[in-house]
């Protein structure tokens, strides 16, 4: 409920208006307010006074204030959504609590030049129910924790989508056959389009390795000569030709006043220059040639656009990043089909995606149309699948030649940074229609005894809204082990896995081998951002059950490219079967049981934990020393949790490091 002081302030400005249906009982009729008639300036001033009154009130907590702002914002948005960005950006600045950058990112009206989301916020206000749990979720995740995350309603379910009964056969665990196919998994390229050889790579408060990198304070080191010796690979304009031959560019000297110059192939605090992306792609092509194999297909789990600041992230650059990378992939892999998904960066503005039901979907059609057509042009998906992708926010399903079905969806639908994800989170938790799409695909496959892989960018545990995370796990449980063979994610840039248990209450004791449901693969990135070596992997897949029998990881040591004239050397990193001390028959798949035992081994032996953490970062120079300071212990909670709630519970309440 609105506190009295706030409500009084709201009433003070009331003139008269129709109350939208459903809000008849809103506190003191907040909707009984229309803008002053003497122009927009007066409207804005009046609105700011109202927001100020909310801030000034002393007997309400930050959560109530945040919800009041949404309620009041909605009252404005009903009649003047166009003024929302102006009002809220000004309010944000006036509070003195937020940087100009934060206020601009969150509230400045949308333009094609900068990735600001004020117009998306206005869209949200017109649709959100500010008296519902949605407002609490918004205030928790979009407004920096002004509310605590609300209690997850226990009765959430999407079981009606599959007619409640799980058929007997769907409990069957299938045994692998004897043939293998090889599938490539690549992810998170994050091309830095304005990567500049010689620019500052030791920068503050900006993206490094760009013309706009802000140099670190006192950046020029006392021993500049030694720094120059450490970073000599300054070849501007280097590239690979279509045959994969590397052409070294012109040697330059670093700009003056640079403490650490950005070298040809990248730096650990920068996103990937295109030449690094092509180096990774050609290393894969070379691998196929030297081993005389061809991948049957590849999956790409998202993120093409870089992490640059909003004023350097434009609509044009989003399109350029998407088209440049898919074009590079097509050039190198030619006839090998790639099944991609888009990531949280692959949209404009950042992280946004509107449901069709919302009426705002047309703001994002350009992306779905561009991407679906591009994938179709490259022969990765056919015209029907492209049509499906256009209507499902670039989600689609493909029946591969091998008989496996790959289902891809756009995880921005449930992303905590997406304004549109806060509409009907609980009332209509499938507001995007993604669950219905997934379930229909899975039911169809189940009825045909077909196996399925599900691919999406953001793992369930990473900033997925809790109601949708819960429903997704319900779905995974329903369709495991018979239909869902595997789940693949990217996003974290680390090489990780996460296990789903039946009754996980965060304690080590509750994570029982007898209660395994499934797990997800999270793959490495090609971008070195932040502090990782670039990497890719391929799987050995059983051609009967489409389970992973082994996985082979390749990487390059980026620091070795800092001084060399040559292009990166890509090397074999590891296979879990050899790296982890878990007895596992060659004929058994790397399934949830296998990963549960790897987890147990990490729990009991810090050297195994170290192996995991090193592999997660591909042994970059920034790899933690796990034995030294317990700095890897969080991994133990992380790998044994599937949702953010499970992970937080594990971290907060329970001892997760074993006694011995
Ligand atoms: C709106 O405000 C006017 C003037 O204060 C009042 O007469 C009217 O009853 C209010 N309407 C509602 C729905 O609260
Ligand atoms: C809110 O408080 C500030 C600082 O005390 C004051 O300047 C401002 O007039 C107040 N605004 C309202 C609407 O009460
Ligand atoms: C601004 O910061 C002050 C001091 O921390 C806090 O009391 C106030 O609630 C904040 N206001 C907003 C709108 O965040
Ligand atoms: C779920 O519980 C909430 C109260 O926590 C209730 O309002 C809602 O109607 C319930 N929904 C269903 C589908 O039972
Ligand atoms: C529900 O599923 C059962 C078992 O699969 C099936 O026999 C029944 O016809 C289904 N009912 C509906 C309404 O789809
Ligand atoms: C990077 O910048 C920091 C200041 O932020 C400075 O202390 C450090 O020496 C710089 N590193 C190098 C290698 O110059
Ligand atoms: C400069 O760095 C080089 C290489 O690390 C080192 O050998 C040398 O002693 C350093 N000189 C000074 C003055 O620190
Ligand atoms: C938008 O981007 C342009 C060009 O980079 C910049 O000049 C302008 O200040 C930015 N506007 C905002 C509101 O950030
Ligand atoms: C968690 O689950 C374990 C095993 O299932 C049980 O022994 C323990 O009491 C539970 N703890 C809590 C706090 O629920
Ligand atoms: C994993 O595979 C082993 C051996 O094939 C099997 O015994 C086990 O039940 C499987 N685990 C799960 C969770 O399906
Ligand atoms: C690169 O980093 C690794 C890991 O820290 C280190 O072992 C290796 O010596 C470094 N190579 C160079 C050339 O600095
Ligand atoms: C999920 O994963 C495995 C593959 O490792 C698959 O065979 C099975 O169908 C699913 N269920 C379990 C319990 O692992």
PDB file of N, CA and C in Angstrom, residues 5 24 28-29 68 76 110 123 261 291 348 360 415 532 574 652:
ATOM      1  N   UNK A   5       1.667   9.756   3.379  1.00  0.00           N
ATOM      2  CA  UNK A   5       2.305  11.003   2.930  1.00  0.00           C
ATOM      3  C   UNK A   5       2.385  11.062   1.406  1.00  0.00           C
ATOM      4  N   UNK A  24      -9.702   0.904  -9.736  1.00  0.00           N
ATOM      5  CA  UNK A  24     -10.717   1.642  -9.000  1.00  0.00           C
ATOM      6  C   UNK A  24     -10.341   1.766  -7.534  1.00  0.00           C
ATOM      7  N   UNK A  28      -6.161   6.196  -2.961  1.00  0.00           N
ATOM      8  CA  UNK A  28      -6.587   7.564  -3.205  1.00  0.00           C
ATOM      9  C   UNK A  28      -6.624   7.940  -4.681  1.00  0.00           C
ATOM     10  N   UNK A  29      -6.951   6.987  -5.487  1.00  0.00           N
ATOM     11  CA  UNK A  29      -7.117   7.258  -6.904  1.00  0.00           C
ATOM     12  C   UNK A  29      -5.964   8.033  -7.525  1.00  0.00           C
ATOM     13  N   UNK A  68       5.886   3.399  -5.509  1.00  0.00           N
ATOM     14  CA  UNK A  68       5.074   4.606  -5.704  1.00  0.00           C
ATOM     15  C   UNK A  68       5.477   5.326  -6.984  1.00  0.00           C
ATOM     16  N   UNK A  76       1.145   8.951 -15.273  1.00  0.00           N
ATOM     17  CA  UNK A  76       1.616   9.883 -16.308  1.00  0.00           C
ATOM     18  C   UNK A  76       1.606   9.182 -17.673  1.00  0.00           C
ATOM     19  N   UNK A 110      14.924   6.912 -26.294  1.00  0.00           N
ATOM     20  CA  UNK A 110      15.698   6.101 -27.223  1.00  0.00           C
ATOM     21  C   UNK A 110      16.093   6.904 -28.454  1.00  0.00           C
ATOM     22  N   UNK A 123       7.236   2.393 -22.138  1.00  0.00           N
ATOM     23  CA  UNK A 123       6.383   1.278 -22.591  1.00  0.00           C
ATOM     24  C   UNK A 123       6.005   0.405 -21.400  1.00  0.00           C
ATOM     25  N   UNK A 261      49.957  -0.554 -24.313  1.00  0.00           N
ATOM     26  CA  UNK A 261      49.322  -0.431 -25.630  1.00  0.00           C
ATOM     27  C   UNK A 261      48.538  -1.691 -26.003  1.00  0.00           C
ATOM     28  N   UNK A 291      43.043 -32.951 -39.067  1.00  0.00           N
ATOM     29  CA  UNK A 291      42.533 -34.223 -38.531  1.00  0.00           C
ATOM     30  C   UNK A 291      41.611 -34.940 -39.504  1.00  0.00           C
ATOM     31  N   UNK A 348      19.003  -3.973 -29.815  1.00  0.00           N
ATOM     32  CA  UNK A 348      19.217  -2.548 -29.570  1.00  0.00           C
ATOM     33  C   UNK A 348      17.902  -1.910 -29.146  1.00  0.00           C
ATOM     34  N   UNK A 360       4.395  -3.784 -28.466  1.00  0.00           N
ATOM     35  CA  UNK A 360       5.637  -3.057 -28.763  1.00  0.00           C
ATOM     36  C   UNK A 360       6.634  -3.892 -29.562  1.00  0.00           C
ATOM     37  N   UNK A 415      15.078 -11.974 -19.134  1.00  0.00           N
ATOM     38  CA  UNK A 415      16.303 -11.341 -18.633  1.00  0.00           C
ATOM     39  C   UNK A 415      15.961 -10.191 -17.696  1.00  0.00           C
ATOM     40  N   UNK A 532      40.247 -13.713 -19.584  1.00  0.00           N
ATOM     41  CA  UNK A 532      40.245 -15.118 -19.968  1.00  0.00           C
ATOM     42  C   UNK A 532      41.036 -15.313 -21.258  1.00  0.00           C
ATOM     43  N   UNK A 574      42.092 -29.382 -22.730  1.00  0.00           N
ATOM     44  CA  UNK A 574      41.783 -30.547 -21.895  1.00  0.00           C
ATOM     45  C   UNK A 574      40.515 -31.256 -22.343  1.00  0.00           C
ATOM     46  N   UNK A 652      24.539 -18.148   0.952  1.00  0.00           N
ATOM     47  CA  UNK A 652      24.152 -17.412   2.160  1.00  0.00           C
ATOM     48  C   UNK A 652      24.107 -18.296   3.392  1.00  0.00           C
TER      49      UNK A 652
END
